[in-house]
Each structure stands twice: as C-alpha cells, then as structure tokens.
PDB file of C-alpha atoms and ligand atoms in Angstrom:
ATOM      1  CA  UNK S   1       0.000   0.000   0.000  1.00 47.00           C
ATOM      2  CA  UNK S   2       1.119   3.601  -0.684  1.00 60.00           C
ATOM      3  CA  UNK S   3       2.669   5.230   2.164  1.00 80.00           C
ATOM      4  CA  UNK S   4       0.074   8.263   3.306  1.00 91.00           C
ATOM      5  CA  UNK S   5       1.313  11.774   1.886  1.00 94.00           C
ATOM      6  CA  UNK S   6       3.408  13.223   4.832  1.00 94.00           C
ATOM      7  CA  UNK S   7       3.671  10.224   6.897  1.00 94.00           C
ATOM      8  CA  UNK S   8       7.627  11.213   6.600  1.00 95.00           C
ATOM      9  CA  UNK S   9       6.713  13.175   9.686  1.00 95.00           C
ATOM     10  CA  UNK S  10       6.741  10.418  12.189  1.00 94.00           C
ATOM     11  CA  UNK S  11       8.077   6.926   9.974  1.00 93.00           C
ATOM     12  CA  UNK S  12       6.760   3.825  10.707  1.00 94.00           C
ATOM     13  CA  UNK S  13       4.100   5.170  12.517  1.00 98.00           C
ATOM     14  CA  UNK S  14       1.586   2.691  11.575  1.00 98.00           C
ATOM     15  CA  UNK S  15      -1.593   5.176  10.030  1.00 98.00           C
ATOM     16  CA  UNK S  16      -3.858   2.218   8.440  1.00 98.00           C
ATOM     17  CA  UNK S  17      -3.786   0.474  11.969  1.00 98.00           C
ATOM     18  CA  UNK S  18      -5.056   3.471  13.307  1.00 98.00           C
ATOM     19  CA  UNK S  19      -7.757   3.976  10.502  1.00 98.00           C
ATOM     20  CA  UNK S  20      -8.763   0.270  10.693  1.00 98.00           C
ATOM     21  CA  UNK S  21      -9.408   1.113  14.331  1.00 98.00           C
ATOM     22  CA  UNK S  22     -11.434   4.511  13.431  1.00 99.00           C
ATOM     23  CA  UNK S  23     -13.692   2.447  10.685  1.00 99.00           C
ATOM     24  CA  UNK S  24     -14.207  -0.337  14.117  1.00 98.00           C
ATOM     25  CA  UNK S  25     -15.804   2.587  15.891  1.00 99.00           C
ATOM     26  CA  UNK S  26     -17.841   4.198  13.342  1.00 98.00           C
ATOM     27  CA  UNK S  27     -19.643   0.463  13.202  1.00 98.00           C
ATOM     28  CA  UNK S  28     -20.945   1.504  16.509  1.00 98.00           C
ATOM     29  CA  UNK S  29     -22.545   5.152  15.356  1.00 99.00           C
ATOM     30  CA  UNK S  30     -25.786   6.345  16.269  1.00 98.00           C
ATOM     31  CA  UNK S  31     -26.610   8.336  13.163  1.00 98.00           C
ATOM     32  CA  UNK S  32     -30.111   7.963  12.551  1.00 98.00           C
ATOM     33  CA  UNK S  33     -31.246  11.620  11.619  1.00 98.00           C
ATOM     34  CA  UNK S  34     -27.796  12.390   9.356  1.00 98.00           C
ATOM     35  CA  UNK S  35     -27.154   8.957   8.138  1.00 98.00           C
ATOM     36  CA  UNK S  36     -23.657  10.064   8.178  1.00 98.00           C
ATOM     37  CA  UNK S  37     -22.152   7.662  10.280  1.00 98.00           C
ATOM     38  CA  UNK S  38     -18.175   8.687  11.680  1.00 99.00           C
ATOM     39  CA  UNK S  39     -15.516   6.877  13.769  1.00 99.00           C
ATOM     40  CA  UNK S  40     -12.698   8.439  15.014  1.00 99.00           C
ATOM     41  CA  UNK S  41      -8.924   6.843  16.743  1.00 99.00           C
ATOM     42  CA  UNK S  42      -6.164   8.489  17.964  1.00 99.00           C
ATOM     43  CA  UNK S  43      -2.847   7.486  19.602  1.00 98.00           C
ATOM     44  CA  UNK S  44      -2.187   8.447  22.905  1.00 98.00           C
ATOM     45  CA  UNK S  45       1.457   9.477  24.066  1.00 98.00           C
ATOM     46  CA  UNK S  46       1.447   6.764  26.591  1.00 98.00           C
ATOM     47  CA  UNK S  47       0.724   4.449  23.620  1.00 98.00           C
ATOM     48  CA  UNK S  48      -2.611   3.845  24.348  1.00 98.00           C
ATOM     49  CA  UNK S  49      -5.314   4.314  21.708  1.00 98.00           C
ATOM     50  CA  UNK S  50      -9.004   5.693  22.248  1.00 99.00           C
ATOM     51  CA  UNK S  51     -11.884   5.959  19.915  1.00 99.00           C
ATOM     52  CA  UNK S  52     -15.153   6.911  19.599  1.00 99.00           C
ATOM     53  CA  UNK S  53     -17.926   7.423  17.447  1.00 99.00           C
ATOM     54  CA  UNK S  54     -21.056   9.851  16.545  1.00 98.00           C
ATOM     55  CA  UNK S  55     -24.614   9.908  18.736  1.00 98.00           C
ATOM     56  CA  UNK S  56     -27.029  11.899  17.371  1.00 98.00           C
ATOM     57  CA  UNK S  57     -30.050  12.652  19.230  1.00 98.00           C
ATOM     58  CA  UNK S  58     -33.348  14.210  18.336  1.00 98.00           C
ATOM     59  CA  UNK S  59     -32.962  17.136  19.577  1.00 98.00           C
ATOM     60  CA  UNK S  60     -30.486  17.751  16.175  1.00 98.00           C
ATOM     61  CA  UNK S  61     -28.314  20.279  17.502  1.00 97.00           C
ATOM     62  CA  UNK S  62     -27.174  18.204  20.597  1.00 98.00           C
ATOM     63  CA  UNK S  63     -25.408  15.508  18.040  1.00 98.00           C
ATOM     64  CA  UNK S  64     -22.008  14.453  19.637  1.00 98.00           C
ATOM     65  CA  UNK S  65     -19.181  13.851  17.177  1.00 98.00           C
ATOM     66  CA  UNK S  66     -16.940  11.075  17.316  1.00 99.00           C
ATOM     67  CA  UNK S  67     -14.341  12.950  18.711  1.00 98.00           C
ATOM     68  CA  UNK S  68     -15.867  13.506  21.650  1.00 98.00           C
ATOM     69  CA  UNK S  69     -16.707   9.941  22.659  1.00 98.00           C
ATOM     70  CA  UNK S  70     -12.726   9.713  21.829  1.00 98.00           C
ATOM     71  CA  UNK S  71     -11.737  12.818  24.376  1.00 98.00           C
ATOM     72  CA  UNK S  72     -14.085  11.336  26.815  1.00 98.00           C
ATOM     73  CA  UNK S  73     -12.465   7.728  26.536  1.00 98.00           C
ATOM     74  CA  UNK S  74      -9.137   9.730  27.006  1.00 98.00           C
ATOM     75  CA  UNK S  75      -9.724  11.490  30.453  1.00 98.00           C
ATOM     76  CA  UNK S  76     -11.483   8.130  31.485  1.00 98.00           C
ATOM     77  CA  UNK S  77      -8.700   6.078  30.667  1.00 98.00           C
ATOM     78  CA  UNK S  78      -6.348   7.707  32.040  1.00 98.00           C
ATOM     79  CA  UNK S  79      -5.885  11.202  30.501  1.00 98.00           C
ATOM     80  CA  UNK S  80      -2.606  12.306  28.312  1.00 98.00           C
ATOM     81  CA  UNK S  81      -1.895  13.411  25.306  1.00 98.00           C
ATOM     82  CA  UNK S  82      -2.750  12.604  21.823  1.00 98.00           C
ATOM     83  CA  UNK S  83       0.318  12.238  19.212  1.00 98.00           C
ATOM     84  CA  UNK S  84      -2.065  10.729  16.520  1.00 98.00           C
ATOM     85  CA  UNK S  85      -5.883  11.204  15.169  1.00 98.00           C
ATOM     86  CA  UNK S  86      -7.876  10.025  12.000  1.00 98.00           C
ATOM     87  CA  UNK S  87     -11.102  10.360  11.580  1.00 98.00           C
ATOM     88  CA  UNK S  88     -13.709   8.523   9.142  1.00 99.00           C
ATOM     89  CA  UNK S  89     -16.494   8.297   7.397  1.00 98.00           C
ATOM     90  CA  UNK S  90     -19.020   5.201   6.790  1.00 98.00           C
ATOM     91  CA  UNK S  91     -16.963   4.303   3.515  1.00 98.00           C
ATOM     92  CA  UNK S  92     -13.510   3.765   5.788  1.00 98.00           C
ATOM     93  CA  UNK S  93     -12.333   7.235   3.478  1.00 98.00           C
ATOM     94  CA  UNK S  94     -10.312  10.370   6.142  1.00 98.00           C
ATOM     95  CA  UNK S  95     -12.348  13.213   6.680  1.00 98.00           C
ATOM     96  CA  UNK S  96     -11.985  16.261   8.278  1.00 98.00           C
ATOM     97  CA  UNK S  97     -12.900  17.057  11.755  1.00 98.00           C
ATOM     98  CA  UNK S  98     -15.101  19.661  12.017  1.00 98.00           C
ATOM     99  CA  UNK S  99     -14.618  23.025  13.574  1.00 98.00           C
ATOM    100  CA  UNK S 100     -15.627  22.415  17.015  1.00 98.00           C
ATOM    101  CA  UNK S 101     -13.429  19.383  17.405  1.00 98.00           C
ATOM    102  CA  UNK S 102     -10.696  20.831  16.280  1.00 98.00           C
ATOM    103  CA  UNK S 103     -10.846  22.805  19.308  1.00 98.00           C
ATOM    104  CA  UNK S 104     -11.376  19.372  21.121  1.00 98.00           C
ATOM    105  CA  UNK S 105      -7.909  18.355  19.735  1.00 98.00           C
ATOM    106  CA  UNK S 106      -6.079  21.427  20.384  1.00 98.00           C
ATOM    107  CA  UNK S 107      -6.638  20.962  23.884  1.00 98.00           C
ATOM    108  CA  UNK S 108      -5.644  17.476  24.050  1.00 98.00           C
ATOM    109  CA  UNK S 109      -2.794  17.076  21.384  1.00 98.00           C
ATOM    110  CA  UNK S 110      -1.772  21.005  20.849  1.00 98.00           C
ATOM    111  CA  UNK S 111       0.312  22.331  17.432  1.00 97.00           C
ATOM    112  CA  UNK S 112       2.111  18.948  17.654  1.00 96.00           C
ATOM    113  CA  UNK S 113      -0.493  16.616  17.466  1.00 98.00           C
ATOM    114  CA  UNK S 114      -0.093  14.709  14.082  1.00 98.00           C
ATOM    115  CA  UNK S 115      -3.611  14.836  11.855  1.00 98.00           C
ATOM    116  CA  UNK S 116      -4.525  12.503   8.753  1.00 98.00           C
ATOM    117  CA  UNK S 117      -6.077  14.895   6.880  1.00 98.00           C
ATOM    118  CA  UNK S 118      -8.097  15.204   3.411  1.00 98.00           C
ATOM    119  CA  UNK S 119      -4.799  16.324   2.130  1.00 97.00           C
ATOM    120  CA  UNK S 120      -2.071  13.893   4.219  1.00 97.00           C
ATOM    121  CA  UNK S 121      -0.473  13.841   7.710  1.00 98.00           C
ATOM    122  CA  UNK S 122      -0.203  17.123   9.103  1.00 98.00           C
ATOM    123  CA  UNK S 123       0.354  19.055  12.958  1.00 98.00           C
ATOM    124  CA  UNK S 124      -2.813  20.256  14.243  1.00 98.00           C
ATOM    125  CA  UNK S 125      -0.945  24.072  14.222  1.00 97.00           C
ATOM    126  CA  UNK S 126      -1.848  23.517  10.337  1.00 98.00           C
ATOM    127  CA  UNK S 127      -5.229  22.237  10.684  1.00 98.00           C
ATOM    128  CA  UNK S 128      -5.826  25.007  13.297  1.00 98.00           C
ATOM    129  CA  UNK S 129      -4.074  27.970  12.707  1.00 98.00           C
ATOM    130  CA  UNK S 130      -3.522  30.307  15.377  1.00 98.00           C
ATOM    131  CA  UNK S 131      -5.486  28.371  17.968  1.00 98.00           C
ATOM    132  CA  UNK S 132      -7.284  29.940  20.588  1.00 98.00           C
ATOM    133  CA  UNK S 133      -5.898  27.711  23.790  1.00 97.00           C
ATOM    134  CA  UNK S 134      -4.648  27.019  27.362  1.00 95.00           C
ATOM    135  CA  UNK S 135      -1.612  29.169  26.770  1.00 95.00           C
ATOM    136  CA  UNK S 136      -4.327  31.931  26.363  1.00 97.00           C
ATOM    137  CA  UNK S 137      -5.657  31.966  30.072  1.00 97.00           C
ATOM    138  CA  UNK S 138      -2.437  31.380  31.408  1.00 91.00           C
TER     139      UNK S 138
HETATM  140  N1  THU O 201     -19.472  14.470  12.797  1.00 82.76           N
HETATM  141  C1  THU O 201     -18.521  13.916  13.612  1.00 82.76           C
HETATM  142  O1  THU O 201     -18.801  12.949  14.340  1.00 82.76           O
HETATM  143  N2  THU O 201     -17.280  14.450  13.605  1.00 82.76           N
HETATM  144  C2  THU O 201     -16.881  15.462  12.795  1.00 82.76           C
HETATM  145  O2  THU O 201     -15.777  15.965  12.952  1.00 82.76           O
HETATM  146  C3  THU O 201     -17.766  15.892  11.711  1.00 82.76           C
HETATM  147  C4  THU O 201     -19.207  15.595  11.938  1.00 82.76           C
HETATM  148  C5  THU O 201     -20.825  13.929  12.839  1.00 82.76           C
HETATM  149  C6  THU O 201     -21.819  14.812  13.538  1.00 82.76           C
HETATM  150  C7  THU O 201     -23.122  14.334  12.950  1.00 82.76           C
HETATM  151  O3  THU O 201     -23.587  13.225  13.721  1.00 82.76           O
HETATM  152  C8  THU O 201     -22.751  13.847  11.564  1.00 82.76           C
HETATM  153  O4  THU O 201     -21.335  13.743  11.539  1.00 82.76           O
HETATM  154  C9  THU O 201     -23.192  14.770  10.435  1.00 82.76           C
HETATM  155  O5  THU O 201     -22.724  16.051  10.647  1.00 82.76           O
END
C-alpha cells in the first residue's frame, strides 16, 4: 500500500492500523437523523489508543461527534496526550474534523499533534491555525 502523503513526519508510525481502528468505531454510530455515520482513533502518548464514534439525538443540535466519545475515553482512561488522530467516514475514506473538534484536539494534542487529513499527515498548528488555547488563560 502507498505510504500516506506526509507520513515522513513520524516513519513507521503505523496510520492504516489506526484507521482500521477509526472504521471499528464508526460500526458503533448512532446516526439515525444524518445517516452520516463517523468513527474516530487516535494514539495516545502513553501508547494507548481511544476511539469513539457519533450519537445523534433528536434534539439535532445536541449531536455528539466522534471525537468527543474519543476525548471522553481519554480522560477516562487515564488522561494524556494525543500524538495521533484520523477520523472517518461510513466508507472507511479520512475526513476532516469539524470546527468544534478541532478545538477538542487542540486541547488534548496542541500544534504537535499529528492529523490525517483530506490532504495527508499534518500538525494540528496547520489544521488550526492560530489556535485559541490554554496558553491563552495562562
Ligand atoms: N461528525 C462527527 O462525528 N465528527 C466530525 O468531525 C464531523 C461531523 C458527525 C456529527 C453528525 O452526527 C454527523 O457527523 C453529520 O454532521
């Protein structure tokens, strides 16, 4: 298989492992009202890995992304940081996570937190650019 554009960043980090894991999770969605079903996996620094998937609920606009099932499954199992995150759609193809949980990520993998994106690997500091972030309040 073709090596993921950028995965130069951190070799032999093993990225399809990691989406395998992400298109696991998204078998568990609860996307009833989008049909849009996501899973999402990261690796944590301690070399753990956490996932989670979408809930929607219907009250729409209370929907919880994948990513938050993930940061949840973080603090609960322990906490640290994330090095690693893909995200995924019901076809097993990367998407992007959306603006909120970017945020989400930021806070729990900072600029250099390592992203499969729509357009390769990149640091979150390129996926959110000048972050708003704990450094702020400090
Ligand atoms: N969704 C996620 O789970 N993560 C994202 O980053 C993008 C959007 C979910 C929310 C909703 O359940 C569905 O995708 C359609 O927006």
């Amino acid at each position: 298989m073709a090596s993921v554009e950028g995965s130069e960043r951190d070799p032999g980090f093993d990225w399809e492992g990691l989406r395998a894991l992400a298109v696991e999770a998204m078998g568990h969605a609860y996307a009833p009202y989008s049909d849009y079903q996501v899973g999402a996996a990261a690796r944590v620094d301690d070399g753990r890995t956490v996932v989670g998937c979408n809930v929607e609920n219907a009250a729409y606009g209370v929907a919880l992304c994948a990513e938050c099932g993930l940061v949840s499954q973080l603090h609960l199992t322990g906490g640290g940081r994330l090095t690693h995150f893909v995200c995924v759609n019901r076809d097993g193809e990367v998407i992007m996570p959306c603006g909120r949980c970017r945020q989400l990520l930021w806070e729990n993998g900072g600029a250099s937190l390592l992203c499969w994106t729509v357009s390769g690997i990149k640091g979150m500091d390129e996926v959110l650019p000048d972050a708003f972030g704990p450094d702020d309040l400090a």
